[in-house]
Coordinates of C-alpha atoms in Angstrom, one line a residue:
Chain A
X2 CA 182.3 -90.9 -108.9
X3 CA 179.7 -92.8 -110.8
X4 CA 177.6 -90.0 -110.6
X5 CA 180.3 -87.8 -112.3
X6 CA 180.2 -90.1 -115.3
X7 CA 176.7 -91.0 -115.1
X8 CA 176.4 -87.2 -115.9
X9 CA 179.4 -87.1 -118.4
X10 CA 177.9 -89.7 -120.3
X11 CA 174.7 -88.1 -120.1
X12 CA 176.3 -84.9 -121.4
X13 CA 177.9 -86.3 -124.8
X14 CA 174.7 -88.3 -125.5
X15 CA 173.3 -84.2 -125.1
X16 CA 175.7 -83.6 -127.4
X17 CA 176.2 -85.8 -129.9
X18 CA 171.8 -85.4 -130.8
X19 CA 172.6 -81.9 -130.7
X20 CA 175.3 -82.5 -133.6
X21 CA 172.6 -84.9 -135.7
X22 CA 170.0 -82.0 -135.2
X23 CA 172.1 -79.0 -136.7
X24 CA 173.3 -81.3 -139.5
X25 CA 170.1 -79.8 -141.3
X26 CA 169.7 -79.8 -145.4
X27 CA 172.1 -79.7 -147.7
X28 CA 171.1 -78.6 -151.5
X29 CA 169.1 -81.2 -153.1
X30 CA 167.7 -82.9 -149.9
X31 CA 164.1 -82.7 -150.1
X32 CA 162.6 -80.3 -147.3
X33 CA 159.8 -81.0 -145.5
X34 CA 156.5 -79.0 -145.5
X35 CA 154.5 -77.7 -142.1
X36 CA 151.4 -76.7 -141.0
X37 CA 152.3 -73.6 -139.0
X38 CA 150.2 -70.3 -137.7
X39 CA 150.9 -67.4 -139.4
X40 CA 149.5 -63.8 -137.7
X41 CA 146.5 -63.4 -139.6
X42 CA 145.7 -66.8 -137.6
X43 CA 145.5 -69.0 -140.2
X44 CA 147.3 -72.1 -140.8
X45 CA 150.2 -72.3 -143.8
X46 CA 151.5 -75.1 -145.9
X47 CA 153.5 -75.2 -148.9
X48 CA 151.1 -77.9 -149.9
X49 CA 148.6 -75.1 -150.7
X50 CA 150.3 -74.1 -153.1
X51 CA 149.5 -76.1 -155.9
X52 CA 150.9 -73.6 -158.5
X53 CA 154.3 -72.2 -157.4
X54 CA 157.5 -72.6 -158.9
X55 CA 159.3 -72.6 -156.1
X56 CA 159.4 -71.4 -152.0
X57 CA 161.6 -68.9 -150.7
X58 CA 161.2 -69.9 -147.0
X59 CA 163.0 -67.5 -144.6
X60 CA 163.5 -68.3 -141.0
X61 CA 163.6 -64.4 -139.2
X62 CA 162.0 -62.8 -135.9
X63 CA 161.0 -60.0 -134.8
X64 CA 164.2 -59.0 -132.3
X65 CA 166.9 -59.6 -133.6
X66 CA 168.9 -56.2 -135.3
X67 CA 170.6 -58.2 -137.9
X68 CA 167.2 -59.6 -139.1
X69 CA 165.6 -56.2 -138.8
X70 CA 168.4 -55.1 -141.3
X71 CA 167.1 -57.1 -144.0
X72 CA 163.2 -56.9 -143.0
X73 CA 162.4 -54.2 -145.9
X74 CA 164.8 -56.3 -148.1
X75 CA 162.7 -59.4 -147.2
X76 CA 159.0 -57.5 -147.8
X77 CA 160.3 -56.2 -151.0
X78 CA 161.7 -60.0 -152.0
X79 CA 158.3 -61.7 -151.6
X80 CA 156.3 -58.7 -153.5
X81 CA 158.7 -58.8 -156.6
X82 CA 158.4 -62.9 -156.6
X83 CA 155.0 -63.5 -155.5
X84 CA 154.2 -62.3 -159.6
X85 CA 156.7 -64.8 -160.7
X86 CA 155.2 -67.5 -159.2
X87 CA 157.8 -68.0 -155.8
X88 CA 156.0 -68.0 -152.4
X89 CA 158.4 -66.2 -149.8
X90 CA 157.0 -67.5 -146.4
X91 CA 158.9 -66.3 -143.2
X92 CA 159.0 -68.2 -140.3
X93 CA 159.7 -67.4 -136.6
X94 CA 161.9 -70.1 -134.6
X95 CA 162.4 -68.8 -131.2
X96 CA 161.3 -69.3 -128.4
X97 CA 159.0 -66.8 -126.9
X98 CA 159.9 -67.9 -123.1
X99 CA 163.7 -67.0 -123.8
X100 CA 162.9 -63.9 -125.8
X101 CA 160.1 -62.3 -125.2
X102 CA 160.3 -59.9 -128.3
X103 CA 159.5 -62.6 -130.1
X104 CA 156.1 -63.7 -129.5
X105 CA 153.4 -64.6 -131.6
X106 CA 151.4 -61.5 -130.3
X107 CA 154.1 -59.3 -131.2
X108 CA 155.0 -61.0 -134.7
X109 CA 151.5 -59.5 -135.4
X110 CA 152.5 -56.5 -134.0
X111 CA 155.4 -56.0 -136.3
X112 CA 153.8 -57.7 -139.7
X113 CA 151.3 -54.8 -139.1
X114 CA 153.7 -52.0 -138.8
X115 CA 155.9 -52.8 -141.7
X116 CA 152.6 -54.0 -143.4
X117 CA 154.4 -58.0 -144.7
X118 CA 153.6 -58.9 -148.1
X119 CA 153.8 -62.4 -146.8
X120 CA 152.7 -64.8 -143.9
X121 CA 154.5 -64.6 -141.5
X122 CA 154.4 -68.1 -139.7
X123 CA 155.2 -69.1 -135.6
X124 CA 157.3 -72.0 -135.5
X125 CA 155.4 -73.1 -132.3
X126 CA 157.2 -76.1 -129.8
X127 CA 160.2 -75.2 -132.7
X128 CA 159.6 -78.6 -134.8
X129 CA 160.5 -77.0 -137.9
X130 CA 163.8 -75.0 -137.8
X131 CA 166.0 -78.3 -136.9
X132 CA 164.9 -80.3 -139.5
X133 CA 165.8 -77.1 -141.6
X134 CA 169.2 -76.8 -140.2
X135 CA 168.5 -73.2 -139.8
X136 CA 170.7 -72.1 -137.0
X137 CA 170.0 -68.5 -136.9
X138 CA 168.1 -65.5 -138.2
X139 CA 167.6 -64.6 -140.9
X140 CA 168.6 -67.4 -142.6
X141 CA 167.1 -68.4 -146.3
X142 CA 166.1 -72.0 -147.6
X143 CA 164.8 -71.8 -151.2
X144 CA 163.0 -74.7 -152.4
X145 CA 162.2 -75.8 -155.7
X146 CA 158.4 -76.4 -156.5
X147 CA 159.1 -80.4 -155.6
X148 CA 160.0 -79.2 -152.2
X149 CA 163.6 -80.0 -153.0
X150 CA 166.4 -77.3 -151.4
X151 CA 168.3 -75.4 -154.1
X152 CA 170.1 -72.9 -151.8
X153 CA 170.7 -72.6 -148.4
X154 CA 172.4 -69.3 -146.8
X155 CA 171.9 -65.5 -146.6
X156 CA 170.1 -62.8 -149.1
X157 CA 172.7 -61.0 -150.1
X158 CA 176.1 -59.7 -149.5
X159 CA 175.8 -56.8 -147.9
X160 CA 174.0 -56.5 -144.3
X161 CA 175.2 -52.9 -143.7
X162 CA 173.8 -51.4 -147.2
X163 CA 171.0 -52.8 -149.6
X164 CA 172.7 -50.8 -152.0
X165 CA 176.3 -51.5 -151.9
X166 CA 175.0 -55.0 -152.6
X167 CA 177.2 -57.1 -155.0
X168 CA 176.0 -60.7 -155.1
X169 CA 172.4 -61.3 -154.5
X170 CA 172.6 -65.2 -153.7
X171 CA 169.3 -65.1 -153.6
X172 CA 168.0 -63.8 -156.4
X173 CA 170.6 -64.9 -158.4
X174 CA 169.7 -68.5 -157.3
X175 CA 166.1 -67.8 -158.1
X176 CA 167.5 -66.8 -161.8
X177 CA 169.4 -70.1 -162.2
X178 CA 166.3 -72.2 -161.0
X179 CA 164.2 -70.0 -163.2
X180 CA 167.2 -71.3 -166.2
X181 CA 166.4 -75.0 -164.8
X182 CA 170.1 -74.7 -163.3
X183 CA 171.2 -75.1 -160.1
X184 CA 172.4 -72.3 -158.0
X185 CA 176.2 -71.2 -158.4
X186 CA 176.6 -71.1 -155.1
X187 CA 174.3 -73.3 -153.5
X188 CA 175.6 -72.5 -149.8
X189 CA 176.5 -68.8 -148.8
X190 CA 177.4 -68.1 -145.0
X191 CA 176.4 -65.0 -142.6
X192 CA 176.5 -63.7 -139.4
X193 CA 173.0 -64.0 -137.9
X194 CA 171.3 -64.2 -134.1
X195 CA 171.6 -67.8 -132.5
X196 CA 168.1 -69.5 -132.6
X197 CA 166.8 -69.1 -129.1
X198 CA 165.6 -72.0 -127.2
X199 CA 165.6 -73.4 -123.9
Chain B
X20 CA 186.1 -21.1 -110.6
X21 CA 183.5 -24.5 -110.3
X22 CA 182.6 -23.6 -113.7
X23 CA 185.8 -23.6 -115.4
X24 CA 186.6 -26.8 -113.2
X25 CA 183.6 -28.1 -114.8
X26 CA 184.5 -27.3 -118.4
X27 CA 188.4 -28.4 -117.9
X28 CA 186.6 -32.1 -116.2
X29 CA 184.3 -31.7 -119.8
X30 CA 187.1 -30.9 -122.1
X31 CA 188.9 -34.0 -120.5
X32 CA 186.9 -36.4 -120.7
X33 CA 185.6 -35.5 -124.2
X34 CA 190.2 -36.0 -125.0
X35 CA 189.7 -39.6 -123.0
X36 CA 186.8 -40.3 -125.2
X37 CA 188.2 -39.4 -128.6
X38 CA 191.8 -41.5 -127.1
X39 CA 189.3 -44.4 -126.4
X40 CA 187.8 -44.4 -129.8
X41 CA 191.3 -43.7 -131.7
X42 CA 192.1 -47.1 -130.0
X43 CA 189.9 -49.4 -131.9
X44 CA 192.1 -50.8 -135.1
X45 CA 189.1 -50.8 -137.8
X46 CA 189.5 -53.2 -140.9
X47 CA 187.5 -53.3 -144.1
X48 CA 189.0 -56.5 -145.2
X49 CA 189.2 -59.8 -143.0
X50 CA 193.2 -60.9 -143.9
X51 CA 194.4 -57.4 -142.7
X52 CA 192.8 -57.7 -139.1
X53 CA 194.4 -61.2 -138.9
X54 CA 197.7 -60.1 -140.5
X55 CA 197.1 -57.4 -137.7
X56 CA 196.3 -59.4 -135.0
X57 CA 197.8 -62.4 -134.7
X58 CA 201.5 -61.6 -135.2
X59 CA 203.2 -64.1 -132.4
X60 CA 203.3 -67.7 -132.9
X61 CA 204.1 -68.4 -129.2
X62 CA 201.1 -66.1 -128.2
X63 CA 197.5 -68.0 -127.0
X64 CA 194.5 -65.7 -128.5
X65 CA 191.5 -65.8 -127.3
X66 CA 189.3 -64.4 -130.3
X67 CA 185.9 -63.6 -129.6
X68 CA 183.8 -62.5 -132.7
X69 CA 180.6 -60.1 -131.2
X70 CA 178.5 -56.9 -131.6
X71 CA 176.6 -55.2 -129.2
X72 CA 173.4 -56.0 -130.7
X73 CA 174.4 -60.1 -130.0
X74 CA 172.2 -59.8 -126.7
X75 CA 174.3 -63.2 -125.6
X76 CA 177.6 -61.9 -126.7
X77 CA 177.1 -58.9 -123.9
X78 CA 176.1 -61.3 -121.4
X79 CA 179.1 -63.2 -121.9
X80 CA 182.0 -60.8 -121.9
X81 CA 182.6 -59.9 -118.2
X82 CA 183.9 -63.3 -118.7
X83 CA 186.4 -62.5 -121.4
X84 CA 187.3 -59.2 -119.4
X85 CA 188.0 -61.4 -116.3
X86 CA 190.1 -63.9 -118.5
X87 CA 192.2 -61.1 -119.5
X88 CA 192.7 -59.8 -116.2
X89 CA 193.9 -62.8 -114.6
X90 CA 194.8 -65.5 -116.9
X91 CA 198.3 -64.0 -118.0
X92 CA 199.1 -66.8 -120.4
X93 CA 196.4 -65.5 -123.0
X94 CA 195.4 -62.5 -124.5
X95 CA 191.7 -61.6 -125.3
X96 CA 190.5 -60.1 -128.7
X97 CA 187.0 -59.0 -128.9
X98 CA 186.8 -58.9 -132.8
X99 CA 183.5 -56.5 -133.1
X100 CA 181.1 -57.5 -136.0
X101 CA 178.8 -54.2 -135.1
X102 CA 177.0 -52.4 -138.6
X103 CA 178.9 -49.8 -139.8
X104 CA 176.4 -47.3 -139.1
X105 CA 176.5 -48.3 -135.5
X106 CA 180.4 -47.8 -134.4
X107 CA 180.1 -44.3 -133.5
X108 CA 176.5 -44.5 -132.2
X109 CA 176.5 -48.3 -130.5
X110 CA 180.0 -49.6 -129.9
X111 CA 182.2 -47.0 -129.0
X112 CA 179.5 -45.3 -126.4
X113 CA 179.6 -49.7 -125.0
X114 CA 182.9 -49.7 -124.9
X115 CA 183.0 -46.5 -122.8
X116 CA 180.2 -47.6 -120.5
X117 CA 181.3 -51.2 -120.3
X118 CA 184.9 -49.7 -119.2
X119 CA 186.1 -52.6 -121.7
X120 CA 189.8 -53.4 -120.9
X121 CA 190.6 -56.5 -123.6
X122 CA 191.7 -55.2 -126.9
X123 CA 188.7 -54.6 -129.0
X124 CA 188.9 -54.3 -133.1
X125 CA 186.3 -53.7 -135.5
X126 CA 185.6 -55.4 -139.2
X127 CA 183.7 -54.0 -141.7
X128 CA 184.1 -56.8 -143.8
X129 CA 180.3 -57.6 -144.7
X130 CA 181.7 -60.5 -147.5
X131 CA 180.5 -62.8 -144.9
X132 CA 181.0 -65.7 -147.5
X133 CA 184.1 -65.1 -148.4
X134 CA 185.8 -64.7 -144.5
X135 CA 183.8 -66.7 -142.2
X136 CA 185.3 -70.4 -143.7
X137 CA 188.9 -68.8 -143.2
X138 CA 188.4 -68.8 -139.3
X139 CA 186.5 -71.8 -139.7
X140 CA 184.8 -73.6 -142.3
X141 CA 181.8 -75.0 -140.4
X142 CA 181.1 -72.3 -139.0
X143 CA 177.6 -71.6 -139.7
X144 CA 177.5 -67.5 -139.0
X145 CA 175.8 -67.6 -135.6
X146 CA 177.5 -65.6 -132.8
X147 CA 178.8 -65.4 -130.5
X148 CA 181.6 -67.5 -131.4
X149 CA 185.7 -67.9 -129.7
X150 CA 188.4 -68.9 -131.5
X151 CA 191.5 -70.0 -129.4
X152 CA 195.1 -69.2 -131.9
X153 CA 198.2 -70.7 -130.8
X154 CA 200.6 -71.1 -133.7
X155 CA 199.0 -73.5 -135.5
X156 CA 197.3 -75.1 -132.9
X157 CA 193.2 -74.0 -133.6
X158 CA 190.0 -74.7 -131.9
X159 CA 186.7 -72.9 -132.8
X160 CA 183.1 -72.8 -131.6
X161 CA 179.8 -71.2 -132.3
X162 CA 178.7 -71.3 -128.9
X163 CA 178.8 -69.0 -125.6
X164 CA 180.0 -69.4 -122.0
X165 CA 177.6 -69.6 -118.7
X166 CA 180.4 -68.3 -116.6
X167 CA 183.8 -67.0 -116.6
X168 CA 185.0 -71.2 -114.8
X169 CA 183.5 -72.6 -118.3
X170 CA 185.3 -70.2 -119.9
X171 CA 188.7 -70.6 -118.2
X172 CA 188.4 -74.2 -117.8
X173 CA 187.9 -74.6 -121.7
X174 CA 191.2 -72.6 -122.4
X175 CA 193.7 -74.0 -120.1
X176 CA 192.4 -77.6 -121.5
X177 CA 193.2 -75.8 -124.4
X178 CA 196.8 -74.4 -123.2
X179 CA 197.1 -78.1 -121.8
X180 CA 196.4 -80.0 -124.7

């Protein structure tokens, strides 16, 4: 019997860090920056940066179809930026040991393929996506060039079609930060893949 | 004689297919699949929100089909969030395979944004994700189940509370 609660009590304590840990950002917290492999095997931090106006960081992987919907959308987002001055830096958060397909050998594998305009970063031991809050892929966090969040959420709104688009909540944040506004809305929801870990 | 046996078995089971598929309600719009399928106030749904590409959302749904089978106080909706360019190729060929008994619908609704806080609004997009409807009694959660017990066990507490 005092086992039973032993373990039930050990089970909300699991819980209740769980909760704290998916609180994540909000817009206007200030994010923190990392020191993470990308695939051509060097290391990435924002702090390198000295000149950009902002990051568009994008936590994605290499499995998951709903990610692989937007990958094109992704390359062609960190092209069209990188000349305005916004560093689009994707990041991996799962956990190779629970799926495979997403590997740090086979991120290369796929940056190479579909030839990424941007690193393309391993999220190894996952220290980075919970501080994030990112809970699933893709999900976007764009930063401002202080490191502070301006909007939190999904590309676009329209998975199914890049063309049948009619909000880009990305780019239109980008536009508003560009203004020295702040994103109308900050937040945007979408279905994604659950970040996978043990 | 085996031949036209053969194309009679063909012809039927290309009818059961096309009966299968006319089945599946489709909805562009989120209100009209609610409006459409919760319509009884002294009904418990079990909602589960999936696509066949949600490699955890497959693994979990013997358990909903289970549920359905034997808990008769409930019934199980498996509201499919599949791409549009996938019902014909991915979900309807699943459902066949899969021999999928619960009610299954499909939205098309992509406005993520504007739906996902009217199930729930911390829900963060991940799925899968169940949704237990009783009147106006509501409990939602972005999580899955390990086995069809967990899954039980969390609706009769449910039904119970």
């Amino acid at each position: 019997m005092k086992k039973i609660a032993s373990i039930i009590a050990f089970a909300s304590m699991l819980s209740t860090a769980e909760a704290q840990v998916s609180g994540g950002y909000k817009p206007g917290d200030k994010a923190t920056d990392f020191n993470l492999k990308s695939v051509d095997e060097k290391i990435y931090s924002m702090a390198n940066y000295k000149d950009a106006k902002g990051f568009i960081v994008v936590f994605t992987c290499n499995h998951c179809p709903f990610a692989v919907k937007y990958e094109d959308r992704i390359n062609d987002l960190a092209r069209k930026y990188k000349d305005k001055g916004y560093v689009l830096l994707a990041i991996n958060p799962n956990d190779p040991a629970v799926q495979p397909a997403d590997s740090y050998e086979l991120m290369k594998v796929r940056a190479k393929e579909k030839d990424f305009a941007f690193p393309y970063l391993f999220d190894e031991g996952q220290k980075i996506y919970p501080q994030y809050g990112a809970t699933k892929t893709p999900h976007v966090f764009l930063l401002d060039k202080n490191l502070v969040v301006k909007y939190i959420g999904a590309i676009d709104d329209n998975v199914d079609d890049a063309n049948a688009v009619k909000e880009h909540y990305l780019e239109n944040a980008i536009a508003a930060l560009e203004k020295g506004k702040n994103p109308s809305p900050d937040v945007t929801k979408a279905i994604g893949c659950t970040i996978k870990k043990k | 004689m085996s031949s036209q046996r053969f194309i009679l078995a063909l012809f039927f089971s290309l009818f059961c297919a096309n009966l299968n598929a006319q089945k599946i309600a489709s909805f562009d719009k989120y209100e009209d699949l609610e409006k459409s399928i919760i319509t009884n106030e002294n009904t418990i749904y079990v909602i589960n929100f999936w696509a066949t590409w949600c490699a955890p959302c497959v693994k979990e749904l013997p358990h909903f089909e289970k549920l359905n089978a034997e808990n008769k106080n409930v019934k199980v909706i498996l509201v499919s969030l599949d791409f549009k360019d996938q019902f014909e190729t991915k979900l309807l060929p699943f459902l066949e395979k899969k021999n999928i008994k619960s009610e299954v619908v499909f939205l098309a609704d992509k406005n993520y944004n504007d739906w996902l806080p009217k199930v729930d609004k911390d829900w963060s997009g991940s799925i899968p994700a169940t949704w237990l409807v009783h009147g106006n009694k509501k409990l939602f959660a972005e999580r899955d189940f390990e086995n069809f017990a967990e899954l039980n066990n969390y609706v009769n507490n449910f039904i119970n509370q």
